[in-house]
Amino acid sequence: MARQLTMAMANPCCRPSLPLCRLVRCSSAPARRSANYPPSSWDYDSLLLSLNNPGHDRAGDPWNFVKLKAGVREQLVRASRGDDQIAKLRLVDTMQRLGVAYHFETDITGILTSVHSSKPPRCSWDDDGDVASAALRFRLLRENGFAVSLTGNYLTPALQSDNAEGLLSLYEASYLSFRDEETLDEARTFCANGLRELLPSMEPHLRCSVVHALDLPLHWRSPRLEARWFIDKYARDASNSDPLLLQFAMMDFESVQTVHQQELVRLLRWRKETGLGEKFGFERDRLMECFHCANGIVWEPNHGSCREMLAKLTSLLVNLDDVYDVYGTLDELILFTDTIGRWEECPMEILPEYMRALYSVMYDTSNEVANNVLKKHGFDVRSLFQEAVRH
């Protein structure tokens, strides 16, 4: 409905010659539709009380964290000086899946650059020694922006046997295929079928990884949720895990969790300050879901302000969608669309109170985002917001 109204308002043949406020009347008690949305399952007051509890901070001793980080960096530097490229790649992969690679971006980039330059840009199990290593090299290099391809016959006898690790590695790598890499698409199906056939005979630890990958590939997963799962899995594999790296990953996860909780506190306070919950009895309150979505899109811990702004804007878009698709009358929506098109600080007085409240929050939040961008990056994006809202 919003798009139809916008197109109609933009058409000169349909645009009224008189002011809209004289052509459209908003009834004092119009007939309203309802989608019967269930209320939010989150108790914001209790959540704020819990997150504001000083005992809730479990980040640990900062000095111990610094020592652990230094120890992990020493391991990374030591590995980078060695000749075992597969060991380097496995360490990088483990650190990425544990969610701590963002601490060592320069070191990891150096390792991947050396691996990329030491061999041809084609990853092949003929060169790397086995399917699992070739697929791992391909996946890590491509997902980190290096130009690389994967070659080789995936129907090789070595892959048709009980090589579950090779199948799993190639399966994960296949999800980074480009549009014209049909061989990788075929390999994906082949590996998935092979892994399902081998599941009953796998060891529990490997079976856990395979079930996890078949449920959703690594390339599609949210990095922070994957880190939580992988930390538990890594801890259970005592014979192959590094205690120092595990302890650092656990402490880092708690630290990042505290950062997310602080962000959530600010978002909950913002929601309560807007008063939309009291003025909007009909809308979907999906602030928590929007925050989790933003956390999946912008997962890096140091981009908290971006996460918060994205959560606010998507939450307002949900409210805007409910106004257009459910609650607003045609006359009200014509006025509201015109008000948004003008994008002025004060909304039209003829608008009903719930529309004026939503418009004011949209306008203020957009300006808040624009001011933050201007302050941090020196760009004025207000005109971009205006165009985005109008369309």
GROMACS .gro file of C-alpha atoms in nm:
model
  391
    1MET     CA    1   0.000   0.000   0.000
    2ALA     CA    2   0.286   0.238   0.081
    3ARG     CA    3   0.437   0.198  -0.267
    4GLN     CA    4   0.100   0.251  -0.435
    5LEU     CA    5   0.041   0.568  -0.237
    6THR     CA    6   0.389   0.699  -0.316
    7MET     CA    7   0.346   0.633  -0.689
    8ALA     CA    8   0.008   0.798  -0.688
    9MET     CA    9   0.140   1.106  -0.509
   10ALA     CA   10   0.430   1.129  -0.754
   11ASN     CA   11   0.202   1.118  -1.062
   12PRO     CA   12   0.113   1.475  -1.168
   13CYS     CA   13  -0.221   1.349  -1.301
   14CYS     CA   14  -0.314   1.213  -0.963
   15ARG     CA   15  -0.171   1.495  -0.750
   16PRO     CA   16  -0.444   1.712  -0.597
   17SER     CA   17  -0.438   2.082  -0.681
   18LEU     CA   18  -0.566   2.176  -0.335
   19PRO     CA   19  -0.384   2.117  -0.006
   20LEU     CA   20  -0.424   1.766   0.119
   21CYS     CA   21  -0.556   1.884   0.452
   22ARG     CA   22  -0.859   2.027   0.266
   23LEU     CA   23  -0.918   1.715   0.057
   24VAL     CA   24  -0.862   1.445   0.317
   25ARG     CA   25  -1.039   1.412   0.645
   26CYS     CA   26  -0.920   1.192   0.925
   27SER     CA   27  -1.222   1.065   1.109
   28SER     CA   28  -1.210   1.099   1.485
   29ALA     CA   29  -1.311   0.734   1.527
   30PRO     CA   30  -1.239   0.547   1.203
   31ALA     CA   31  -1.286   0.175   1.163
   32ARG     CA   32  -0.955   0.005   1.240
   33ARG     CA   33  -0.813  -0.326   1.126
   34SER     CA   34  -0.615  -0.548   1.357
   35ALA     CA   35  -0.365  -0.823   1.284
   36ASN     CA   36  -0.387  -0.948   1.645
   37TYR     CA   37  -0.012  -0.947   1.688
   38PRO     CA   38   0.094  -1.116   2.012
   39PRO     CA   39   0.265  -0.884   2.263
   40SER     CA   40   0.639  -0.893   2.307
   41SER     CA   41   0.755  -1.180   2.524
   42TRP     CA   42   1.026  -0.958   2.673
   43ASP     CA   43   0.974  -0.772   2.999
   44TYR     CA   44   1.184  -0.461   2.940
   45ASP     CA   45   1.175  -0.343   3.301
   46SER     CA   46   1.298  -0.676   3.436
   47LEU     CA   47   1.555  -0.698   3.159
   48LEU     CA   48   1.689  -0.352   3.235
   49LEU     CA   49   1.707  -0.435   3.604
   50SER     CA   50   1.896  -0.755   3.530
   51LEU     CA   51   2.141  -0.603   3.282
   52ASN     CA   52   2.211  -0.305   3.507
   53ASN     CA   53   2.310  -0.537   3.792
   54PRO     CA   54   2.684  -0.482   3.861
   55GLY     CA   55   2.724  -0.854   3.924
   56HIS     CA   56   2.610  -0.927   3.571
   57ASP     CA   57   2.946  -0.823   3.423
   58ARG     CA   58   3.144  -1.144   3.373
   59ALA     CA   59   3.421  -1.008   3.153
   60GLY     CA   60   3.692  -1.123   3.393
   61ASP     CA   61   4.028  -0.976   3.490
   62PRO     CA   62   4.147  -0.730   3.220
   63TRP     CA   63   4.513  -0.795   3.300
   64ASN     CA   64   4.467  -1.170   3.261
   65PHE     CA   65   4.293  -1.105   2.930
   66VAL     CA   66   4.590  -0.901   2.806
   67LYS     CA   67   4.833  -1.179   2.904
   68LEU     CA   68   4.624  -1.443   2.729
   69LYS     CA   69   4.601  -1.229   2.418
   70ALA     CA   70   4.978  -1.185   2.413
   71GLY     CA   71   5.021  -1.561   2.445
   72VAL     CA   72   4.787  -1.630   2.154
   73ARG     CA   73   4.969  -1.373   1.940
   74GLU     CA   74   5.299  -1.546   2.014
   75GLN     CA   75   5.150  -1.871   1.886
   76LEU     CA   76   5.031  -1.699   1.573
   77VAL     CA   77   5.368  -1.536   1.508
   78ARG     CA   78   5.545  -1.866   1.570
   79ALA     CA   79   5.316  -2.042   1.323
   80SER     CA   80   5.367  -1.771   1.061
   81ARG     CA   81   5.743  -1.832   1.069
   82GLY     CA   82   5.705  -2.205   1.011
   83ASP     CA   83   5.686  -2.396   0.684
   84ASP     CA   84   5.375  -2.602   0.758
   85GLN     CA   85   5.107  -2.414   0.562
   86ILE     CA   86   4.829  -2.653   0.657
   87ALA     CA   87   4.904  -2.596   1.027
   88LYS     CA   88   4.887  -2.220   0.967
   89LEU     CA   89   4.551  -2.248   0.793
   90ARG     CA   90   4.406  -2.473   1.061
   91LEU     CA   91   4.511  -2.227   1.330
   92VAL     CA   92   4.354  -1.935   1.141
   93ASP     CA   93   4.034  -2.135   1.085
   94THR     CA   94   4.015  -2.227   1.454
   95MET     CA   95   4.064  -1.865   1.562
   96GLN     CA   96   3.797  -1.743   1.322
   97ARG     CA   97   3.545  -2.000   1.439
   98LEU     CA   98   3.624  -1.926   1.805
   99GLY     CA   99   3.541  -1.561   1.733
  100VAL     CA  100   3.880  -1.415   1.830
  101ALA     CA  101   4.036  -1.353   1.488
  102TYR     CA  102   3.935  -0.986   1.494
  103HIS     CA  103   4.207  -0.926   1.756
  104PHE     CA  104   4.479  -1.039   1.513
  105GLU     CA  105   4.366  -0.914   1.172
  106THR     CA  106   4.712  -0.791   1.066
  107ASP     CA  107   4.885  -1.117   1.166
  108ILE     CA  108   4.620  -1.331   0.996
  109THR     CA  109   4.628  -1.124   0.679
  110GLY     CA  110   5.005  -1.171   0.669
  111ILE     CA  111   4.970  -1.549   0.701
  112LEU     CA  112   4.705  -1.572   0.431
  113THR     CA  113   4.907  -1.347   0.200
  114SER     CA  114   5.211  -1.570   0.235
  115VAL     CA  115   5.002  -1.883   0.172
  116HIS     CA  116   4.843  -1.724  -0.135
  117SER     CA  117   5.172  -1.611  -0.284
  118SER     CA  118   5.359  -1.936  -0.219
  119LYS     CA  119   5.140  -2.152  -0.443
  120PRO     CA  120   4.940  -2.107  -0.764
  121PRO     CA  121   4.598  -1.940  -0.720
  122ARG     CA  122   4.440  -2.278  -0.799
  123CYS     CA  123   4.378  -2.496  -0.496
  124SER     CA  124   4.406  -2.864  -0.584
  125TRP     CA  125   4.442  -3.178  -0.376
  126ASP     CA  126   4.723  -3.278  -0.611
  127ASP     CA  127   4.923  -2.980  -0.478
  128ASP     CA  128   4.798  -2.962  -0.119
  129GLY     CA  129   4.820  -3.332  -0.048
  130ASP     CA  130   4.458  -3.409   0.035
  131VAL     CA  131   4.105  -3.289  -0.029
  132ALA     CA  132   4.049  -3.144   0.319
  133SER     CA  133   4.361  -2.924   0.304
  134ALA     CA  134   4.291  -2.800  -0.050
  135ALA     CA  135   3.931  -2.714   0.034
  136LEU     CA  136   4.037  -2.539   0.357
  137ARG     CA  137   4.297  -2.329   0.172
  138PHE     CA  138   4.039  -2.235  -0.090
  139ARG     CA  139   3.772  -2.142   0.165
  140LEU     CA  140   3.994  -1.929   0.387
  141LEU     CA  141   4.155  -1.744   0.097
  142ARG     CA  142   3.832  -1.674  -0.088
  143GLU     CA  143   3.632  -1.562   0.214
  144ASN     CA  144   3.914  -1.322   0.302
  145GLY     CA  145   3.916  -1.164  -0.044
  146PHE     CA  146   4.201  -1.342  -0.222
  147ALA     CA  147   4.161  -1.441  -0.588
  148VAL     CA  148   4.164  -1.820  -0.586
  149SER     CA  149   3.991  -2.116  -0.747
  150LEU     CA  150   3.943  -2.483  -0.658
  151THR     CA  151   4.029  -2.747  -0.917
  152GLY     CA  152   4.032  -3.123  -0.917
  153ASN     CA  153   3.802  -3.415  -0.977
  154TYR     CA  154   3.574  -3.437  -0.675
  155LEU     CA  155   3.488  -3.793  -0.780
  156THR     CA  156   3.846  -3.901  -0.707
  157PRO     CA  157   3.867  -4.244  -0.538
  158ALA     CA  158   4.019  -4.083  -0.228
  159LEU     CA  159   3.705  -3.876  -0.186
  160GLN     CA  160   3.467  -4.162  -0.258
  161SER     CA  161   3.604  -4.367   0.031
  162ASP     CA  162   3.534  -4.302   0.399
  163ASN     CA  163   3.711  -3.964   0.388
  164ALA     CA  164   3.451  -3.781   0.595
  165GLU     CA  165   3.684  -3.491   0.682
  166GLY     CA  166   3.757  -3.432   0.315
  167LEU     CA  167   3.387  -3.441   0.230
  168LEU     CA  168   3.307  -3.200   0.511
  169SER     CA  169   3.582  -2.954   0.416
  170LEU     CA  170   3.483  -2.956   0.049
  171TYR     CA  171   3.115  -2.922   0.141
  172GLU     CA  172   3.184  -2.607   0.345
  173ALA     CA  173   3.410  -2.467   0.070
  174SER     CA  174   3.147  -2.523  -0.199
  175TYR     CA  175   2.925  -2.252  -0.050
  176LEU     CA  176   3.177  -1.989  -0.157
  177SER     CA  177   3.136  -2.075  -0.525
  178PHE     CA  178   3.078  -1.806  -0.784
  179ARG     CA  179   2.792  -1.820  -1.031
  180ASP     CA  180   2.988  -1.992  -1.308
  181GLU     CA  181   3.157  -2.253  -1.084
  182GLU     CA  182   2.914  -2.535  -1.152
  183THR     CA  183   3.166  -2.799  -1.046
  184LEU     CA  184   3.152  -2.672  -0.689
  185ASP     CA  185   2.772  -2.677  -0.698
  186GLU     CA  186   2.784  -3.039  -0.807
  187ALA     CA  187   3.044  -3.118  -0.542
  188ARG     CA  188   2.816  -2.973  -0.276
  189THR     CA  189   2.541  -3.221  -0.356
  190PHE     CA  190   2.790  -3.506  -0.383
  191CYS     CA  191   2.950  -3.424  -0.046
  192ALA     CA  192   2.616  -3.381   0.132
  193ASN     CA  193   2.495  -3.722   0.013
  194GLY     CA  194   2.826  -3.883   0.105
  195LEU     CA  195   2.826  -3.732   0.454
  196ARG     CA  196   2.471  -3.850   0.521
  197GLU     CA  197   2.570  -4.205   0.421
  198LEU     CA  198   2.874  -4.199   0.649
  199LEU     CA  199   2.696  -4.049   0.953
  200PRO     CA  200   2.618  -4.380   1.129
  201SER     CA  201   2.984  -4.490   1.124
  202MET     CA  202   3.138  -4.158   1.235
  203GLU     CA  203   3.293  -4.088   1.573
  204PRO     CA  204   3.067  -3.869   1.793
  205HIS     CA  205   3.290  -3.560   1.769
  206LEU     CA  206   3.304  -3.568   1.389
  207ARG     CA  207   2.935  -3.656   1.364
  208CYS     CA  208   2.853  -3.345   1.568
  209SER     CA  209   3.041  -3.127   1.317
  210VAL     CA  210   2.877  -3.293   1.017
  211VAL     CA  211   2.524  -3.261   1.154
  212HIS     CA  212   2.594  -2.898   1.236
  213ALA     CA  213   2.720  -2.828   0.882
  214LEU     CA  214   2.436  -3.013   0.709
  215ASP     CA  215   2.186  -2.817   0.918
  216LEU     CA  216   2.337  -2.485   0.805
  217PRO     CA  217   2.675  -2.430   0.635
  218LEU     CA  218   2.940  -2.222   0.805
  219HIS     CA  219   2.926  -1.951   0.538
  220TRP     CA  220   2.560  -1.883   0.621
  221ARG     CA  221   2.591  -1.876   0.998
  222SER     CA  222   2.606  -1.575   1.229
  223PRO     CA  223   2.968  -1.547   1.345
  224ARG     CA  224   2.886  -1.478   1.709
  225LEU     CA  225   2.638  -1.765   1.737
  226GLU     CA  226   2.887  -1.991   1.562
  227ALA     CA  227   3.156  -1.884   1.810
  228ARG     CA  228   2.934  -1.984   2.101
  229TRP     CA  229   2.872  -2.328   1.950
  230PHE     CA  230   3.233  -2.385   1.846
  231ILE     CA  231   3.375  -2.289   2.186
  232ASP     CA  232   3.173  -2.570   2.345
  233LYS     CA  233   3.277  -2.816   2.074
  234TYR     CA  234   3.642  -2.714   2.098
  235ALA     CA  235   3.638  -2.757   2.476
  236ARG     CA  236   3.504  -3.112   2.445
  237ASP     CA  237   3.787  -3.210   2.210
  238ALA     CA  238   4.051  -3.207   2.483
  239SER     CA  239   4.306  -3.406   2.284
  240ASN     CA  240   4.314  -3.157   1.995
  241SER     CA  241   4.236  -2.825   2.164
  242ASP     CA  242   4.482  -2.562   2.285
  243PRO     CA  243   4.410  -2.467   2.650
  244LEU     CA  244   4.553  -2.116   2.609
  245LEU     CA  245   4.348  -2.042   2.298
  246LEU     CA  246   4.036  -2.192   2.455
  247GLN     CA  247   4.069  -1.985   2.772
  248PHE     CA  248   4.123  -1.668   2.569
  249ALA     CA  249   3.821  -1.744   2.349
  250MET     CA  250   3.597  -1.803   2.651
  251MET     CA  251   3.707  -1.482   2.820
  252ASP     CA  252   3.671  -1.285   2.497
  253PHE     CA  253   3.320  -1.420   2.442
  254GLU     CA  254   3.217  -1.305   2.789
  255SER     CA  255   3.372  -0.964   2.722
  256VAL     CA  256   3.187  -0.924   2.392
  257GLN     CA  257   2.868  -1.047   2.558
  258THR     CA  258   2.900  -0.765   2.810
  259VAL     CA  259   2.939  -0.516   2.525
  260HIS     CA  260   2.620  -0.648   2.362
  261GLN     CA  261   2.434  -0.624   2.691
  262GLN     CA  262   2.535  -0.260   2.729
  263GLU     CA  263   2.414  -0.192   2.376
  264LEU     CA  264   2.086  -0.362   2.456
  265VAL     CA  265   2.041  -0.149   2.769
  266ARG     CA  266   2.075   0.167   2.559
  267LEU     CA  267   1.827   0.034   2.303
  268LEU     CA  268   1.571  -0.056   2.569
  269ARG     CA  269   1.600   0.288   2.724
  270TRP     CA  270   1.558   0.446   2.381
  271ARG     CA  271   1.245   0.240   2.320
  272LYS     CA  272   1.094   0.342   2.651
  273GLU     CA  273   1.184   0.709   2.598
  274THR     CA  274   1.010   0.717   2.258
  275GLY     CA  275   0.683   0.614   2.422
  276LEU     CA  276   0.582   0.420   2.111
  277GLY     CA  277   0.489   0.119   2.320
  278GLU     CA  278   0.218   0.321   2.495
  279LYS     CA  279   0.095   0.501   2.183
  280PHE     CA  280   0.103   0.191   1.959
  281GLY     CA  281  -0.123  -0.076   2.095
  282PHE     CA  282  -0.152  -0.237   1.752
  283GLU     CA  283   0.209  -0.272   1.641
  284ARG     CA  284   0.469  -0.545   1.661
  285ASP     CA  285   0.733  -0.472   1.921
  286ARG     CA  286   1.032  -0.645   1.765
  287LEU     CA  287   1.322  -0.446   1.909
  288MET     CA  288   1.496  -0.756   2.047
  289GLU     CA  289   1.464  -0.940   1.717
  290CYS     CA  290   1.595  -0.635   1.530
  291PHE     CA  291   1.896  -0.620   1.761
  292HIS     CA  292   1.975  -0.987   1.702
  293CYS     CA  293   1.942  -0.928   1.327
  294ALA     CA  294   2.177  -0.630   1.346
  295ASN     CA  295   2.419  -0.839   1.548
  296GLY     CA  296   2.422  -1.096   1.270
  297ILE     CA  297   2.486  -0.834   1.002
  298VAL     CA  298   2.740  -0.620   1.190
  299TRP     CA  299   2.897  -0.871   1.423
  300GLU     CA  300   3.239  -0.712   1.482
  301PRO     CA  301   3.249  -0.605   1.851
  302ASN     CA  302   3.398  -0.261   1.775
  303HIS     CA  303   3.102  -0.161   1.555
  304GLY     CA  304   2.853  -0.122   1.838
  305SER     CA  305   2.719   0.219   1.730
  306CYS     CA  306   2.637   0.078   1.386
  307ARG     CA  307   2.455  -0.217   1.545
  308GLU     CA  308   2.248   0.013   1.765
  309MET     CA  309   2.150   0.244   1.480
  310LEU     CA  310   2.060  -0.049   1.256
  311ALA     CA  311   1.845  -0.202   1.530
  312LYS     CA  312   1.663   0.128   1.586
  313LEU     CA  313   1.596   0.187   1.216
  314THR     CA  314   1.475  -0.167   1.146
  315SER     CA  315   1.250  -0.152   1.452
  316LEU     CA  316   1.095   0.169   1.319
  317LEU     CA  317   1.052   0.010   0.977
  318VAL     CA  318   0.850  -0.268   1.139
  319ASN     CA  319   0.627  -0.006   1.302
  320LEU     CA  320   0.595   0.181   0.973
  321ASP     CA  321   0.495  -0.142   0.799
  322ASP     CA  322   0.222  -0.203   1.058
  323VAL     CA  323   0.085   0.149   1.009
  324TYR     CA  324   0.058   0.108   0.632
  325ASP     CA  325  -0.050  -0.253   0.613
  326VAL     CA  326  -0.280  -0.283   0.913
  327TYR     CA  327  -0.382   0.015   1.122
  328GLY     CA  328  -0.390   0.330   0.912
  329THR     CA  329  -0.693   0.434   0.709
  330LEU     CA  330  -0.654   0.538   0.345
  331ASP     CA  331  -0.714   0.904   0.426
  332GLU     CA  332  -0.458   0.899   0.708
  333LEU     CA  333  -0.201   0.723   0.494
  334ILE     CA  334  -0.232   0.979   0.214
  335LEU     CA  335  -0.155   1.255   0.464
  336PHE     CA  336   0.123   1.053   0.624
  337THR     CA  337   0.286   0.980   0.289
  338ASP     CA  338   0.276   1.349   0.202
  339THR     CA  339   0.431   1.437   0.541
  340ILE     CA  340   0.714   1.193   0.487
  341GLY     CA  341   0.770   1.332   0.138
  342ARG     CA  342   0.810   1.680   0.283
  343TRP     CA  343   1.045   1.552   0.556
  344GLU     CA  344   1.011   1.856   0.778
  345GLU     CA  345   1.090   1.871   1.148
  346CYS     CA  346   0.730   1.920   1.261
  347PRO     CA  347   0.465   1.680   1.129
  348MET     CA  348   0.128   1.806   1.002
  349GLU     CA  349  -0.112   1.887   1.286
  350ILE     CA  350  -0.398   1.715   1.107
  351LEU     CA  351  -0.223   1.379   1.143
  352PRO     CA  352  -0.357   1.154   1.419
  353GLU     CA  353  -0.147   1.141   1.734
  354TYR     CA  354   0.002   0.795   1.670
  355MET     CA  355   0.130   0.906   1.327
  356ARG     CA  356   0.278   1.226   1.465
  357ALA     CA  357   0.457   1.024   1.734
  358LEU     CA  358   0.600   0.777   1.484
  359TYR     CA  359   0.706   1.049   1.241
  360SER     CA  360   0.885   1.246   1.514
  361VAL     CA  361   1.078   0.938   1.630
  362MET     CA  362   1.171   0.855   1.270
  363TYR     CA  363   1.289   1.209   1.206
  364ASP     CA  364   1.488   1.237   1.529
  365THR     CA  365   1.647   0.893   1.493
  366SER     CA  366   1.749   0.962   1.133
  367ASN     CA  367   1.911   1.288   1.239
  368GLU     CA  368   2.088   1.106   1.523
  369VAL     CA  369   2.233   0.855   1.279
  370ALA     CA  370   2.332   1.131   1.034
  371ASN     CA  371   2.504   1.332   1.307
  372ASN     CA  372   2.701   1.028   1.422
  373VAL     CA  373   2.817   0.961   1.066
  374LEU     CA  374   2.913   1.325   1.019
  375LYS     CA  375   3.104   1.330   1.348
  376LYS     CA  376   3.295   1.003   1.290
  377HIS     CA  377   3.344   1.001   0.914
  378GLY     CA  378   3.292   1.359   0.795
  379PHE     CA  379   3.005   1.278   0.556
  380ASP     CA  380   2.664   1.442   0.559
  381VAL     CA  381   2.414   1.165   0.481
  382ARG     CA  382   2.090   1.348   0.564
  383SER     CA  383   1.991   1.376   0.199
  384LEU     CA  384   2.042   1.001   0.157
  385PHE     CA  385   1.809   0.933   0.448
  386GLN     CA  386   1.548   1.161   0.300
  387GLU     CA  387   1.558   0.978  -0.032
  388ALA     CA  388   1.548   0.639   0.142
  389VAL     CA  389   1.245   0.731   0.350
  390ARG     CA  390   1.059   0.883   0.056
  391HIS     CA  391   1.103   0.569  -0.150
   0.00000   0.00000   0.00000
